[in-house]
Amino acid sequence: QGKLRRKTAGTLLLKEKLLREATLLEKDILEVSSFLNHMVDVELMEACGEELAERLEATQPSKVLTVEATGLLPAMFAGKALGLPVVFARKSRQIGVSDSYQVAYKSHMVSSTTDLYVSTEYLTPGDRVLIIDDFLAGGRTADALIRVCKMANANVVGCGFLIEKLNDAGRAFLSGYQVPLEAISLV
């Protein structure tokens, strides 16, 4: 019973936060600043990261990959739970890093194109990569991370998200990759 409680703690806490504090803005934007992307509920992020780790540990990842900003929060706790390093894609080229994988993508939230950079030192051939992010909306960010992994000849073994926005069809967009996708909360 203790294991079951731990396994679902992220789901229960996130559902409660979404019901109490999230608001829906124009263009179906889910505003979660009070606990995720401006002020952070650390206990919630830890529970969610642990739950994603438990759901996806059977994929036997060797690294966790995310994008800098709010994807780091659940990714760090998932990495800690799995005993794995967390690599994050940067949105600008890092000073002192000469070789990087670079991929451009257009986010669901912004109209401009964004470049992501991951050092060739930290993502290597044969890595078994678990992608963790805060939202699965249109799937563009996860797609960009999967493409970075392909450049590195690394294998994406799964993707985990805190919140999946069902109306944005990100799961369908990513279905061609045939990797396990887990989301703690569906909205």
Backbone as numpy.savetxt, mean C-alpha at the origin, in Angstrom:
# Nx Ny Nz CAx CAy CAz Cx Cy Cz
-9.07 -17.91 20.23 -9.90 -16.71 20.23 -9.03 -15.45 20.23
-7.89 -15.47 20.95 -6.99 -14.32 20.96 -6.42 -14.04 19.59
-6.07 -15.11 18.85 -5.53 -14.94 17.51 -6.59 -14.36 16.57
-7.84 -14.82 16.71 -8.92 -14.30 15.87 -9.15 -12.82 16.18
-9.12 -12.46 17.45 -9.31 -11.06 17.83 -8.20 -10.21 17.23
-6.94 -10.69 17.31 -5.81 -9.94 16.76 -5.94 -9.84 15.24
-6.38 -10.93 14.63 -6.47 -10.98 13.18 -7.48 -9.99 12.62
-8.53 -9.71 13.39 -9.57 -8.81 12.90 -9.52 -7.43 13.54
-8.54 -7.17 14.37 -8.47 -5.89 15.07 -8.40 -4.73 14.08
-7.61 -4.86 13.04 -7.51 -3.80 12.04 -8.84 -3.53 11.38
-9.55 -4.58 11.01 -10.85 -4.43 10.36 -11.82 -3.70 11.27
-11.90 -4.13 12.52 -12.85 -3.52 13.45 -12.51 -2.07 13.75
-11.24 -1.79 14.01 -10.83 -0.42 14.31 -11.02 0.50 13.11
-10.65 0.03 11.92 -10.79 0.86 10.73 -12.26 1.13 10.42
-13.09 0.12 10.55 -14.52 0.30 10.30 -15.10 1.36 11.24
-14.72 1.28 12.51 -15.20 2.25 13.49 -14.74 3.67 13.13
-13.47 3.81 12.76 -12.94 5.13 12.39 -13.65 5.68 11.16
-13.86 4.83 10.17 -14.53 5.28 8.94 -15.95 5.75 9.25
-16.66 5.00 10.08 -18.04 5.38 10.41 -18.10 6.66 11.23
-17.16 6.84 12.15 -17.19 8.00 13.05 -16.56 9.26 12.46
-15.47 9.10 11.70 -14.67 10.28 11.38 -14.51 10.58 9.90
-14.69 9.62 9.03 -14.50 9.88 7.60 -15.69 10.64 7.04
-15.40 11.50 6.07 -16.47 12.21 5.37 -16.25 12.08 3.87
-17.34 12.10 3.15 -17.29 12.00 1.70 -17.34 13.40 1.11
-16.30 13.75 0.37 -16.22 15.05 -0.28 -16.67 14.93 -1.73
-16.57 16.02 -2.46 -16.95 16.00 -3.88 -16.07 15.02 -4.65
-16.55 14.56 -5.76 -15.85 13.61 -6.64 -15.52 12.30 -5.92
-16.36 11.90 -4.98 -16.18 10.64 -4.25 -14.85 10.53 -3.53
-14.34 11.65 -3.05 -13.09 11.66 -2.27 -13.44 11.37 -0.82
-12.79 10.36 -0.25 -13.00 10.00 1.15 -11.98 10.73 2.00
-12.45 11.60 2.86 -11.59 12.44 3.68 -11.32 11.71 5.00
-10.05 11.37 5.23 -9.65 10.60 6.40 -8.49 11.27 7.14
-8.43 12.59 7.08 -7.30 13.34 7.67 -7.16 13.16 9.17
-8.25 12.90 9.87 -8.19 12.84 11.33 -7.53 11.58 11.86
-7.30 10.58 11.00 -6.66 9.36 11.50 -5.67 8.73 10.54
-5.54 9.25 9.31 -4.64 8.60 8.35 -3.69 9.55 7.65
-4.19 10.58 6.98 -3.27 11.32 6.13 -2.98 12.75 6.57
-3.26 13.08 7.82 -2.78 14.35 8.37 -2.39 14.13 9.83
-3.34 13.62 10.60 -3.04 13.16 11.95 -3.19 11.64 11.91
-2.28 10.94 12.58 -2.24 9.49 12.46 -2.67 8.82 13.76
-3.56 7.86 13.65 -3.91 6.98 14.76 -2.94 5.80 14.69
-1.91 5.86 15.51 -0.82 4.88 15.44 -1.32 3.47 15.79
-2.18 3.37 16.79 -2.73 2.05 17.16 -3.49 1.44 15.99
-4.26 2.26 15.29 -5.00 1.79 14.12 -4.05 1.33 13.02
-3.01 2.13 12.74 -2.06 1.75 11.68 -1.33 0.46 12.03
-0.99 0.30 13.31 -0.32 -0.93 13.74 -1.24 -2.13 13.56
-2.50 -2.00 13.98 -3.45 -3.11 13.85 -3.69 -3.46 12.38
-3.81 -2.43 11.54 -4.04 -2.68 10.11 -2.81 -3.29 9.44
-1.63 -2.78 9.76 -0.40 -3.35 9.20 -0.23 -4.80 9.60
-0.50 -5.11 10.87 -0.41 -6.49 11.34 -1.43 -7.38 10.65
-2.64 -6.87 10.45 -3.67 -7.68 9.79 -3.30 -7.95 8.33
-2.81 -6.93 7.63 -2.38 -7.16 6.24 -1.24 -8.17 6.19
-0.31 -8.06 7.13 0.81 -9.01 7.19 0.29 -10.43 7.39
-0.65 -10.59 8.30 -1.19 -11.92 8.57 -1.95 -12.47 7.37
-2.72 -11.62 6.70 -3.48 -12.06 5.53 -2.57 -12.48 4.37
-1.39 -11.84 4.27 -0.55 -12.05 3.09 0.77 -12.78 3.38
0.99 -13.21 4.62 2.26 -13.86 4.95 2.48 -15.15 4.18
1.42 -15.83 3.78 1.56 -17.08 3.03 2.19 -16.88 1.66
2.23 -15.63 1.18 2.86 -15.34 -0.12 4.39 -15.34 0.00
4.90 -15.44 1.22 6.34 -15.50 1.51 7.13 -14.35 0.90
6.75 -13.11 1.23 7.50 -11.97 0.70 8.88 -11.86 1.34
9.78 -11.18 0.63 11.10 -10.89 1.19 11.28 -9.39 1.45
10.40 -8.56 0.85 10.43 -7.12 1.07 9.02 -6.56 0.96
8.81 -5.43 1.62 7.57 -4.68 1.50 7.89 -3.42 0.71
7.02 -3.07 -0.24 7.21 -1.87 -1.07 5.97 -1.00 -0.98
6.19 0.31 -0.88 5.10 1.27 -0.84 5.56 2.57 -1.49
4.70 3.57 -1.46 5.03 4.91 -1.96 5.17 5.83 -0.76
6.13 6.76 -0.84 6.30 7.69 0.28 4.99 8.44 0.54
4.77 8.79 1.74 3.60 9.46 2.28 2.78 8.44 3.06
1.48 8.47 2.95 0.64 7.68 3.86 0.73 6.18 3.63
1.24 5.72 2.53 1.45 4.28 2.35 2.50 3.74 3.31
3.41 4.62 3.75 4.46 4.20 4.68 3.91 3.70 6.01
2.82 4.28 6.45 2.31 3.96 7.78 1.91 2.49 7.91
0.98 1.99 7.11 0.66 0.56 7.23 1.81 -0.33 6.76
2.60 0.13 5.80 3.71 -0.68 5.28 4.75 -0.94 6.37
5.05 0.07 7.17 6.04 -0.11 8.24 5.58 -1.16 9.25
4.31 -1.10 9.62 3.82 -2.07 10.60 3.69 -3.46 9.98
3.35 -3.54 8.71 3.31 -4.85 8.04 4.73 -5.42 7.97
5.69 -4.58 7.60 7.09 -5.02 7.54 7.59 -5.49 8.90
7.24 -4.74 9.93 7.65 -5.13 11.29 7.05 -6.48 11.66
5.76 -6.67 11.39 5.09 -7.93 11.73 5.70 -9.11 10.98
6.14 -8.87 9.75 6.73 -9.94 8.94 8.24 -10.07 9.12
8.85 -9.12 9.82 10.30 -9.13 9.99 11.03 -8.80 8.71
10.45 -7.90 7.90 11.01 -7.58 6.58 11.36 -6.10 6.46
12.33 -5.79 5.59 12.61 -4.38 5.30 11.49 -3.77 4.47
11.30 -2.48 4.65 10.30 -1.72 3.89 11.04 -0.77 2.96
10.75 -0.87 1.68 11.32 0.02 0.66 10.21 0.95 0.23
10.53 2.24 0.08 9.48 3.11 -0.43 9.94 3.85 -1.67
9.02 3.92 -2.62 9.26 4.67 -3.85 9.15 6.14 -3.52
10.11 6.90 -4.00 10.12 8.35 -3.76 9.50 9.06 -4.95
8.97 10.24 -4.68 8.35 11.03 -5.75 9.31 12.04 -6.34
10.55 12.02 -5.87 11.60 12.84 -6.47 12.90 12.05 -6.38
13.81 12.35 -7.29 15.09 11.64 -7.32 15.88 11.99 -6.06
16.43 10.98 -5.39 17.15 11.19 -4.15 18.59 11.60 -4.44
19.06 12.61 -3.74 20.44 13.06 -3.87 21.36 11.94 -3.38
22.39 11.65 -4.14 23.36 10.63 -3.76 23.04 9.24 -4.28
21.88 9.07 -4.87 21.51 7.78 -5.45 21.65 7.90 -6.96
22.61 7.17 -7.52 22.88 7.32 -8.95 21.97 6.47 -9.82
21.70 5.25 -9.40 20.89 4.35 -10.23 19.54 4.09 -9.58
18.50 4.42 -10.31 17.14 4.20 -9.82 16.27 3.65 -10.93
15.31 2.84 -10.53 14.23 2.50 -11.45 13.27 3.68 -11.41
12.77 4.08 -12.56 11.87 5.23 -12.64 10.65 4.85 -13.46
9.49 5.21 -12.94 8.25 4.94 -13.66 7.32 6.14 -13.47
6.60 6.49 -14.53 5.64 7.59 -14.48 4.24 7.00 -14.37
3.39 7.70 -13.64 1.99 7.29 -13.55 1.13 8.50 -13.29
-0.13 8.36 -13.58 -1.10 9.43 -13.34 -2.02 8.96 -12.22
-1.93 9.61 -11.10 -2.72 9.24 -9.94 -4.20 9.50 -10.18
-5.00 8.72 -9.49 -6.46 8.88 -9.52 -6.86 10.24 -8.95
-6.05 10.77 -8.02 -6.40 12.00 -7.30 -5.90 13.28 -7.96
-4.82 13.21 -8.71 -4.26 14.41 -9.32 -4.20 14.25 -10.83
-4.35 15.35 -11.52 -4.40 15.26 -12.98 -3.01 15.21 -13.62
-1.98 15.60 -12.87 -0.64 15.60 -13.45 0.02 14.23 -13.32
1.07 14.03 -14.11 1.83 12.79 -14.07 2.89 12.89 -12.97
3.08 11.81 -12.25 4.06 11.74 -11.17 5.08 10.67 -11.52
6.35 10.94 -11.23 7.40 9.94 -11.38 7.68 9.31 -10.02
7.93 8.02 -10.03 8.35 7.31 -8.84 9.75 6.77 -9.07
10.57 6.80 -8.02 11.96 6.35 -8.10 12.23 5.35 -6.98
12.88 4.24 -7.33 13.34 3.27 -6.34 14.78 2.93 -6.68
15.66 3.04 -5.71 17.07 2.74 -5.91 17.25 1.28 -6.34
18.12 1.08 -7.32 18.43 -0.28 -7.78 19.11 -1.09 -6.67
19.62 -0.41 -5.67 20.29 -1.07 -4.55 19.29 -1.79 -3.63
18.06 -1.28 -3.58 17.09 -1.80 -2.61 16.00 -2.68 -3.19
15.90 -2.75 -4.50 14.94 -3.63 -5.17 15.73 -4.42 -6.19
15.87 -5.72 -5.97 16.80 -6.52 -6.76 16.12 -7.74 -7.37
16.75 -8.31 -8.40 16.18 -9.50 -9.04 15.94 -10.62 -8.02
14.80 -11.25 -8.15 14.45 -12.36 -7.26 13.73 -11.95 -5.99
13.72 -10.65 -5.67 12.96 -10.22 -4.49 11.50 -10.64 -4.64
10.91 -11.02 -3.52 9.47 -11.35 -3.48 8.80 -10.19 -2.75
8.10 -9.37 -3.52 7.65 -8.07 -3.04 6.17 -8.07 -2.68
5.89 -7.55 -1.49 4.52 -7.32 -1.04 4.28 -5.82 -1.09
3.33 -5.38 -1.89 3.00 -3.96 -2.01 1.91 -3.62 -1.00
2.15 -2.57 -0.22 1.18 -2.11 0.77 0.92 -0.63 0.51
-0.35 -0.22 0.54 -0.70 1.19 0.37 -1.96 1.50 1.16
-2.26 2.79 1.28 -3.43 3.18 2.06 -4.73 2.94 1.30
-4.80 3.36 0.03 -6.02 3.23 -0.75 -5.80 2.40 -2.01
-6.80 1.64 -2.39 -6.91 1.10 -3.74 -8.12 1.79 -4.34
-7.87 2.69 -5.26 -8.95 3.38 -5.96 -8.91 2.91 -7.41
-8.30 3.69 -8.28 -8.21 3.30 -9.68 -7.13 2.28 -9.99
-6.23 2.04 -9.05 -5.18 1.03 -9.22 -3.91 1.55 -9.87
-3.84 2.83 -10.16 -2.69 3.38 -10.89 -1.40 3.35 -10.07
-1.49 3.65 -8.78 -0.28 3.64 -7.95 0.27 2.22 -7.82
-0.60 1.27 -7.51 -0.14 -0.13 -7.41 0.41 -0.61 -8.74
-0.22 -0.23 -9.83 0.28 -0.58 -11.16 1.69 -0.04 -11.37
1.93 1.21 -10.97 3.26 1.80 -11.12 4.29 1.03 -10.29
3.92 0.64 -9.07 4.84 -0.12 -8.22 5.11 -1.51 -8.81
4.10 -2.13 -9.38 4.29 -3.43 -10.04 5.24 -3.28 -11.22
5.09 -2.19 -11.98 5.98 -1.97 -13.13 7.42 -1.74 -12.67
7.61 -1.05 -11.55 8.96 -0.87 -11.00 9.55 -2.24 -10.65
8.75 -3.10 -10.05 9.23 -4.45 -9.70 9.61 -5.23 -10.94
8.83 -5.11 -12.00 9.16 -5.80 -13.25 10.50 -5.30 -13.81
10.75 -3.99 -13.71 12.03 -3.43 -14.16 13.19 -4.06 -13.39
12.96 -4.34 -12.12 14.00 -4.90 -11.25 14.07 -6.42 -11.33
13.21 -7.03 -12.13 13.10 -8.49 -12.17 12.77 -9.07 -10.80
11.98 -8.30 -10.05 11.48 -8.75 -8.75 10.05 -9.25 -8.96
9.61 -10.14 -8.10 8.28 -10.74 -8.23 7.31 -10.13 -7.22
6.21 -9.59 -7.70 5.17 -9.10 -6.80 4.34 -10.31 -6.38
4.28 -10.55 -5.06 3.57 -11.72 -4.56 2.22 -11.38 -3.95
1.94 -10.09 -3.77 0.66 -9.68 -3.22 0.59 -8.18 -3.03
-0.64 -7.70 -2.87 -0.89 -6.28 -2.61 -1.90 -6.17 -1.48
-1.64 -5.27 -0.54 -2.56 -5.05 0.56 -2.87 -3.58 0.71
-4.12 -3.29 1.01 -4.59 -1.91 1.12 -5.44 -1.74 2.37
-5.41 -0.55 2.93 -6.30 -0.27 4.05 -7.73 -0.16 3.57
-7.95 0.65 2.53 -9.30 0.96 2.06 -9.37 0.75 0.56
-10.36 -0.01 0.13 -10.62 -0.19 -1.30 -11.91 0.53 -1.65
-11.81 1.46 -2.60 -12.99 2.19 -3.08 -13.58 1.40 -4.25
-14.67 0.72 -3.99 -15.25 -0.21 -4.96 -15.70 0.47 -6.25
-16.17 1.70 -6.18 -16.66 2.40 -7.37 -15.56 2.75 -8.36
-14.30 2.72 -7.92 -13.19 3.13 -8.79 -12.55 1.98 -9.56
-12.98 0.77 -9.32 -12.60 -0.41 -10.12 -11.10 -0.70 -10.17
-10.37 -0.35 -9.11 -8.94 -0.64 -9.08 -8.63 -2.12 -9.11
-9.44 -2.92 -8.44 -9.22 -4.37 -8.41 -9.31 -4.93 -9.83
-10.30 -4.49 -10.59 -10.45 -4.96 -11.98 -9.26 -4.50 -12.82
-8.80 -3.26 -12.60 -7.66 -2.72 -13.33 -6.41 -3.55 -13.10
-6.23 -4.04 -11.87 -5.03 -4.81 -11.51 -5.17 -6.31 -11.75
-6.34 -6.77 -12.13 -6.61 -8.21 -12.21 -5.70 -8.94 -13.20
-5.21 -8.26 -14.21 -4.32 -8.90 -15.18 -3.00 -9.36 -14.59
-2.61 -8.79 -13.46 -1.35 -9.19 -12.83 -1.46 -10.50 -12.06
-2.65 -10.92 -11.75 -2.89 -12.19 -11.07 -2.07 -12.34 -9.79
-2.13 -11.33 -8.94 -1.51 -11.41 -7.62 -2.63 -11.25 -6.58
-2.46 -11.87 -5.42 -3.48 -11.72 -4.38 -3.62 -10.25 -3.96
-4.86 -9.80 -3.85 -5.16 -8.44 -3.39 -6.00 -8.54 -2.13
-5.59 -7.84 -1.09 -6.35 -7.81 0.16 -6.63 -6.36 0.52
-7.84 -6.10 0.98 -8.21 -4.78 1.48 -8.91 -4.97 2.82
-8.55 -4.16 3.79 -9.14 -4.28 5.11 -10.57 -3.78 5.12
-10.82 -2.68 4.44 -12.18 -2.12 4.43 -12.59 -1.79 3.00
-13.82 -2.14 2.66 -14.37 -1.85 1.34 -15.40 -0.74 1.48
-15.24 0.31 0.68 -16.22 1.41 0.72 -16.72 1.71 -0.68
